mmCIF file of C-alpha atoms in Angstrom:
data_model
loop_
_atom_site.group_PDB
_atom_site.id
_atom_site.type_symbol
_atom_site.label_atom_id
_atom_site.label_comp_id
_atom_site.label_asym_id
_atom_site.label_seq_id
_atom_site.Cartn_x
_atom_site.Cartn_y
_atom_site.Cartn_z
ATOM 1 C CA UNK A 1 -28.593 -16.787 23.311
ATOM 2 C CA UNK A 2 -25.396 -15.698 25.048
ATOM 3 C CA UNK A 3 -25.533 -13.308 27.971
ATOM 4 C CA UNK A 4 -23.315 -10.358 28.807
ATOM 5 C CA UNK A 5 -19.787 -11.232 29.831
ATOM 6 C CA UNK A 6 -17.355 -8.890 31.537
ATOM 7 C CA UNK A 7 -13.636 -9.195 32.125
ATOM 8 C CA UNK A 8 -11.782 -9.225 34.361
ATOM 9 C CA UNK A 9 -13.972 -10.121 37.325
ATOM 10 C CA UNK A 10 -11.629 -8.509 39.848
ATOM 11 C CA UNK A 11 -8.854 -5.977 39.487
ATOM 12 C CA UNK A 12 -6.542 -4.085 41.847
ATOM 13 C CA UNK A 13 -4.883 -0.907 40.610
ATOM 14 C CA UNK A 14 -2.772 1.827 42.148
ATOM 15 C CA UNK A 15 -3.941 5.428 42.359
ATOM 16 C CA UNK A 16 -2.928 7.335 39.210
ATOM 17 C CA UNK A 17 -2.886 4.276 36.978
ATOM 18 C CA UNK A 18 -5.150 3.603 34.030
ATOM 19 C CA UNK A 19 -7.561 0.677 33.628
ATOM 20 C CA UNK A 20 -9.536 -0.903 30.791
ATOM 21 C CA UNK A 21 -12.621 -3.006 31.469
ATOM 22 C CA UNK A 22 -14.212 -5.143 28.771
ATOM 23 C CA UNK A 23 -17.734 -6.237 27.964
ATOM 24 C CA UNK A 24 -19.264 -8.556 25.387
ATOM 25 C CA UNK A 25 -22.876 -7.723 24.669
ATOM 26 C CA UNK A 26 -25.720 -10.189 24.455
ATOM 27 C CA UNK A 27 -26.275 -11.451 20.944
ATOM 28 C CA UNK A 28 -28.706 -9.216 19.028
ATOM 29 C CA UNK A 29 -28.240 -6.189 21.277
ATOM 30 C CA UNK A 30 -26.970 -2.978 19.695
ATOM 31 C CA UNK A 31 -26.556 -0.714 22.720
ATOM 32 C CA UNK A 32 -24.232 -0.938 25.682
ATOM 33 C CA UNK A 33 -24.431 1.041 28.905
ATOM 34 C CA UNK A 34 -21.906 1.231 31.700
ATOM 35 C CA UNK A 35 -22.770 1.728 35.330
ATOM 36 C CA UNK A 36 -20.699 2.264 38.477
ATOM 37 C CA UNK A 37 -22.021 0.736 41.684
ATOM 38 C CA UNK A 38 -20.289 1.904 44.839
ATOM 39 C CA UNK A 39 -20.748 -0.093 48.019
ATOM 40 C CA UNK A 40 -24.274 0.301 49.409
ATOM 41 C CA UNK A 41 -25.498 2.340 46.468
ATOM 42 C CA UNK A 42 -27.464 1.702 43.324
ATOM 43 C CA UNK A 43 -25.854 1.586 39.891
ATOM 44 C CA UNK A 44 -24.928 5.062 38.641
ATOM 45 C CA UNK A 45 -25.146 5.683 34.882
ATOM 46 C CA UNK A 46 -21.724 6.443 33.382
ATOM 47 C CA UNK A 47 -22.476 6.491 29.653
ATOM 48 C CA UNK A 48 -24.063 4.589 26.823
ATOM 49 C CA UNK A 49 -22.845 3.645 23.356
ATOM 50 C CA UNK A 50 -24.958 3.065 20.271
ATOM 51 C CA UNK A 51 -23.577 2.546 16.783
ATOM 52 C CA UNK A 52 -20.073 3.041 18.146
ATOM 53 C CA UNK A 53 -20.819 6.559 19.386
ATOM 54 C CA UNK A 54 -21.474 7.906 22.850
ATOM 55 C CA UNK A 55 -25.232 8.274 23.248
ATOM 56 C CA UNK A 56 -25.599 9.951 26.592
ATOM 57 C CA UNK A 57 -23.428 10.459 29.634
ATOM 58 C CA UNK A 58 -23.993 10.667 33.354
ATOM 59 C CA UNK A 59 -22.211 12.873 35.842
ATOM 60 C CA UNK A 60 -18.736 11.420 35.377
ATOM 61 C CA UNK A 61 -15.532 13.295 34.456
ATOM 62 C CA UNK A 62 -13.835 12.973 31.051
ATOM 63 C CA UNK A 63 -11.223 10.584 32.445
ATOM 64 C CA UNK A 64 -13.991 7.998 32.100
ATOM 65 C CA UNK A 65 -14.172 7.108 28.429
ATOM 66 C CA UNK A 66 -15.403 4.239 26.349
ATOM 67 C CA UNK A 67 -15.512 2.481 23.044
ATOM 68 C CA UNK A 68 -18.032 0.293 21.263
ATOM 69 C CA UNK A 69 -16.813 -1.981 18.502
ATOM 70 C CA UNK A 70 -18.626 -3.148 15.340
ATOM 71 C CA UNK A 71 -19.448 -6.459 17.040
ATOM 72 C CA UNK A 72 -21.138 -4.414 19.829
ATOM 73 C CA UNK A 73 -18.522 -5.330 22.416
ATOM 74 C CA UNK A 74 -17.335 -2.431 24.514
ATOM 75 C CA UNK A 75 -14.557 -1.070 26.696
ATOM 76 C CA UNK A 76 -14.603 1.296 29.631
ATOM 77 C CA UNK A 77 -11.353 3.182 30.213
ATOM 78 C CA UNK A 78 -10.566 5.117 33.342
ATOM 79 C CA UNK A 79 -7.460 7.308 33.504
ATOM 80 C CA UNK A 80 -5.717 8.754 36.537
ATOM 81 C CA UNK A 81 -7.461 6.392 38.936
ATOM 82 C CA UNK A 82 -8.621 7.789 42.260
ATOM 83 C CA UNK A 83 -9.425 5.895 45.446
ATOM 84 C CA UNK A 84 -13.127 6.776 45.001
ATOM 85 C CA UNK A 85 -13.154 4.900 41.704
ATOM 86 C CA UNK A 86 -13.177 1.676 43.708
ATOM 87 C CA UNK A 87 -16.525 0.106 42.835
ATOM 88 C CA UNK A 88 -18.330 -2.595 40.907
ATOM 89 C CA UNK A 89 -18.534 -1.663 37.231
ATOM 90 C CA UNK A 90 -21.540 -3.119 35.439
ATOM 91 C CA UNK A 91 -22.052 -3.412 31.732
ATOM 92 C CA UNK A 92 -25.586 -3.720 30.387
ATOM 93 C CA UNK A 93 -26.554 -4.429 26.825
ATOM 94 C CA UNK A 94 -29.912 -3.725 25.279
ATOM 95 C CA UNK A 95 -31.770 -3.261 22.047
ATOM 96 C CA UNK A 96 -32.217 0.484 21.605
ATOM 97 C CA UNK A 97 -35.730 0.241 20.261
ATOM 98 C CA UNK A 98 -36.940 -1.825 23.225
ATOM 99 C CA UNK A 99 -37.833 -0.139 26.496
ATOM 100 C CA UNK A 100 -35.733 -0.953 29.547
ATOM 101 C CA UNK A 101 -34.585 -4.335 28.271
ATOM 102 C CA UNK A 102 -31.227 -4.353 29.980
ATOM 103 C CA UNK A 103 -29.195 -7.520 30.346
ATOM 104 C CA UNK A 104 -26.435 -7.011 32.868
ATOM 105 C CA UNK A 105 -23.097 -8.721 33.200
ATOM 106 C CA UNK A 106 -21.816 -9.839 36.586
ATOM 107 C CA UNK A 107 -19.520 -6.845 36.782
ATOM 108 C CA UNK A 108 -15.859 -6.075 37.368
ATOM 109 C CA UNK A 109 -14.848 -5.318 40.944
ATOM 110 C CA UNK A 110 -12.183 -2.587 40.782
ATOM 111 C CA UNK A 111 -10.139 -1.748 43.860
ATOM 112 C CA UNK A 112 -7.862 1.297 43.765
ATOM 113 C CA UNK A 113 -5.165 1.377 46.446
ATOM 114 C CA UNK B 1 -29.621 14.870 43.326
ATOM 115 C CA UNK B 2 -31.151 11.416 43.602
ATOM 116 C CA UNK B 3 -34.025 11.082 41.152
ATOM 117 C CA UNK B 4 -35.070 7.617 42.321
ATOM 118 C CA UNK B 5 -35.234 6.989 46.050
ATOM 119 C CA UNK B 6 -35.640 3.846 48.091
ATOM 120 C CA UNK B 7 -35.756 4.999 51.683
ATOM 121 C CA UNK B 8 -35.603 1.564 53.306
ATOM 122 C CA UNK B 9 -32.088 0.122 52.994
ATOM 123 C CA UNK B 10 -33.271 -3.222 54.325
ATOM 124 C CA UNK B 11 -36.408 -5.250 55.029
ATOM 125 C CA UNK B 12 -36.970 -8.541 56.863
ATOM 126 C CA UNK B 13 -40.065 -10.633 56.250
ATOM 127 C CA UNK B 14 -41.239 -14.054 57.387
ATOM 128 C CA UNK B 15 -41.569 -16.726 54.723
ATOM 129 C CA UNK B 16 -45.118 -16.861 53.350
ATOM 130 C CA UNK B 17 -45.924 -13.259 54.297
ATOM 131 C CA UNK B 18 -46.107 -10.241 51.996
ATOM 132 C CA UNK B 19 -43.017 -8.176 51.193
ATOM 133 C CA UNK B 20 -43.633 -4.549 50.233
ATOM 134 C CA UNK B 21 -40.763 -2.555 48.787
ATOM 135 C CA UNK B 22 -41.265 1.147 48.215
ATOM 136 C CA UNK B 23 -39.806 3.626 45.775
ATOM 137 C CA UNK B 24 -40.252 7.360 45.180
ATOM 138 C CA UNK B 25 -39.135 9.436 42.246
ATOM 139 C CA UNK B 26 -38.731 13.148 41.684
ATOM 140 C CA UNK B 27 -38.471 13.522 37.906
ATOM 141 C CA UNK B 28 -41.941 14.023 36.440
ATOM 142 C CA UNK B 29 -40.591 13.066 33.012
ATOM 143 C CA UNK B 30 -40.208 9.452 34.115
ATOM 144 C CA UNK B 31 -42.938 7.337 32.577
ATOM 145 C CA UNK B 32 -41.566 3.812 32.642
ATOM 146 C CA UNK B 33 -40.557 2.027 35.797
ATOM 147 C CA UNK B 34 -38.725 -1.205 36.435
ATOM 148 C CA UNK B 35 -37.673 -3.427 39.302
ATOM 149 C CA UNK B 36 -34.436 -5.349 39.200
ATOM 150 C CA UNK B 37 -33.242 -8.004 41.602
ATOM 151 C CA UNK B 38 -29.591 -8.608 42.420
ATOM 152 C CA UNK B 39 -27.941 -11.555 44.116
ATOM 153 C CA UNK B 40 -24.356 -11.250 45.418
ATOM 154 C CA UNK B 41 -21.687 -11.700 42.742
ATOM 155 C CA UNK B 42 -24.266 -11.417 39.961
ATOM 156 C CA UNK B 43 -25.512 -8.551 37.834
ATOM 157 C CA UNK B 44 -29.038 -7.175 38.346
ATOM 158 C CA UNK B 45 -31.787 -9.117 36.586
ATOM 159 C CA UNK B 46 -35.045 -7.651 35.348
ATOM 160 C CA UNK B 47 -38.076 -8.543 37.456
ATOM 161 C CA UNK B 48 -41.136 -6.543 36.423
ATOM 162 C CA UNK B 49 -42.007 -3.198 34.865
ATOM 163 C CA UNK B 50 -44.898 -0.775 34.564
ATOM 164 C CA UNK B 51 -45.764 1.999 32.173
ATOM 165 C CA UNK B 52 -47.219 5.249 33.462
ATOM 166 C CA UNK B 53 -50.474 4.549 31.615
ATOM 167 C CA UNK B 54 -51.151 1.763 34.116
ATOM 168 C CA UNK B 55 -51.430 1.751 37.873
ATOM 169 C CA UNK B 56 -50.845 -1.950 38.417
ATOM 170 C CA UNK B 57 -48.969 -4.782 36.760
ATOM 171 C CA UNK B 58 -48.840 -8.394 37.934
ATOM 172 C CA UNK B 59 -46.518 -11.260 37.147
ATOM 173 C CA UNK B 60 -47.051 -14.309 39.279
ATOM 174 C CA UNK B 61 -46.124 -13.532 42.875
ATOM 175 C CA UNK B 62 -44.924 -10.044 41.939
ATOM 176 C CA UNK B 63 -47.153 -6.985 41.594
ATOM 177 C CA UNK B 64 -46.044 -3.412 41.009
ATOM 178 C CA UNK B 65 -48.326 -0.501 41.891
ATOM 179 C CA UNK B 66 -47.831 3.006 40.544
ATOM 180 C CA UNK B 67 -49.249 6.202 42.051
ATOM 181 C CA UNK B 68 -48.321 8.936 39.588
ATOM 182 C CA UNK B 69 -49.761 11.808 41.594
ATOM 183 C CA UNK B 70 -47.611 10.822 44.576
ATOM 184 C CA UNK B 71 -44.642 9.870 42.382
ATOM 185 C CA UNK B 72 -44.552 6.579 44.258
ATOM 186 C CA UNK B 73 -44.387 2.953 43.318
ATOM 187 C CA UNK B 74 -44.254 -0.245 45.277
ATOM 188 C CA UNK B 75 -43.397 -3.876 44.645
ATOM 189 C CA UNK B 76 -45.440 -6.535 46.418
ATOM 190 C CA UNK B 77 -44.195 -10.095 46.702
ATOM 191 C CA UNK B 78 -46.795 -12.611 47.849
ATOM 192 C CA UNK B 79 -46.029 -15.092 49.268
ATOM 193 C CA UNK B 80 -42.414 -14.316 50.074
ATOM 194 C CA UNK B 81 -39.938 -17.169 49.723
ATOM 195 C CA UNK B 82 -36.368 -17.532 51.039
ATOM 196 C CA UNK B 83 -35.097 -17.448 47.441
ATOM 197 C CA UNK B 84 -36.463 -13.907 47.177
ATOM 198 C CA UNK B 85 -33.720 -12.717 49.530
ATOM 199 C CA UNK B 86 -31.744 -10.267 47.409
ATOM 200 C CA UNK B 87 -31.233 -6.552 46.800
ATOM 201 C CA UNK B 88 -34.103 -4.972 44.880
ATOM 202 C CA UNK B 89 -33.510 -1.898 42.759
ATOM 203 C CA UNK B 90 -36.242 0.423 41.613
ATOM 204 C CA UNK B 91 -35.415 2.074 38.282
ATOM 205 C CA UNK B 92 -37.012 4.607 35.960
ATOM 206 C CA UNK B 93 -36.699 5.965 32.471
ATOM 207 C CA UNK B 94 -38.278 8.734 30.403
ATOM 208 C CA UNK B 95 -39.927 8.631 26.982
ATOM 209 C CA UNK B 96 -37.208 10.917 25.641
ATOM 210 C CA UNK B 97 -34.539 8.392 26.615
ATOM 211 C CA UNK B 98 -36.135 5.032 27.269
ATOM 212 C CA UNK B 99 -32.847 3.256 26.890
ATOM 213 C CA UNK B 100 -31.228 5.193 29.761
ATOM 214 C CA UNK B 101 -32.317 3.776 33.052
ATOM 215 C CA UNK B 102 -31.820 5.531 36.395
ATOM 216 C CA UNK B 103 -31.560 3.306 39.454
ATOM 217 C CA UNK B 104 -32.403 3.823 43.104
ATOM 218 C CA UNK B 105 -30.012 2.794 45.898
ATOM 219 C CA UNK B 106 -31.695 -0.543 46.514
ATOM 220 C CA UNK B 107 -33.465 -2.341 49.350
ATOM 221 C CA UNK B 108 -31.980 -5.533 50.769
ATOM 222 C CA UNK B 109 -34.780 -8.039 51.390
ATOM 223 C CA UNK B 110 -34.287 -10.963 53.761
ATOM 224 C CA UNK B 111 -36.984 -13.622 53.833
ATOM 225 C CA UNK B 112 -36.705 -15.655 57.005
ATOM 226 C CA UNK B 113 -37.710 -19.323 56.816
#
């Protein structure tokens, strides 16, 4: 069984730019959640996708958007990057009908300068 | 408003002794609780969970205790080993949205040989 893979592992962007982060879900999982982990903090829920539709959103502005594809892979897009967007972005896949069964990727470290 | 709190950012324990990591939550709708462990440069991995219908769950060296009236849970690791050195996240979810997991800020555990 394959795990969750995220790309790229590291990324440096300039303030105001746009970025796309990618995630391949674990085989058999139908739900993908994205989290932002700032330095010294726990992962903060951004949003979740199920059946290619957004299925819940945390306290993040609309410039954070996402997609889930038929093969359950996913993208996180962030527009108009701000310095505070610098963080580790974690993708977690799960099976919706199973409680708390997250499998996390290793994350993408985004630095906005 | 932080719904899951871990008030100790760090903890140091001697190898072979007990490690106790604490967690408090504010949302009374939470009824499923999880602990995740995170090594540097890796995503969080699931460690142990407990449902609100129980007050204790054991898995090998790891035991989680839940005190619903106090909205408090703790993770006990006995005996602690150097390989347990990691950041531990307490997390919670609610029956209405079991697949959305809210994380605490984490406690960094160092087990000293």
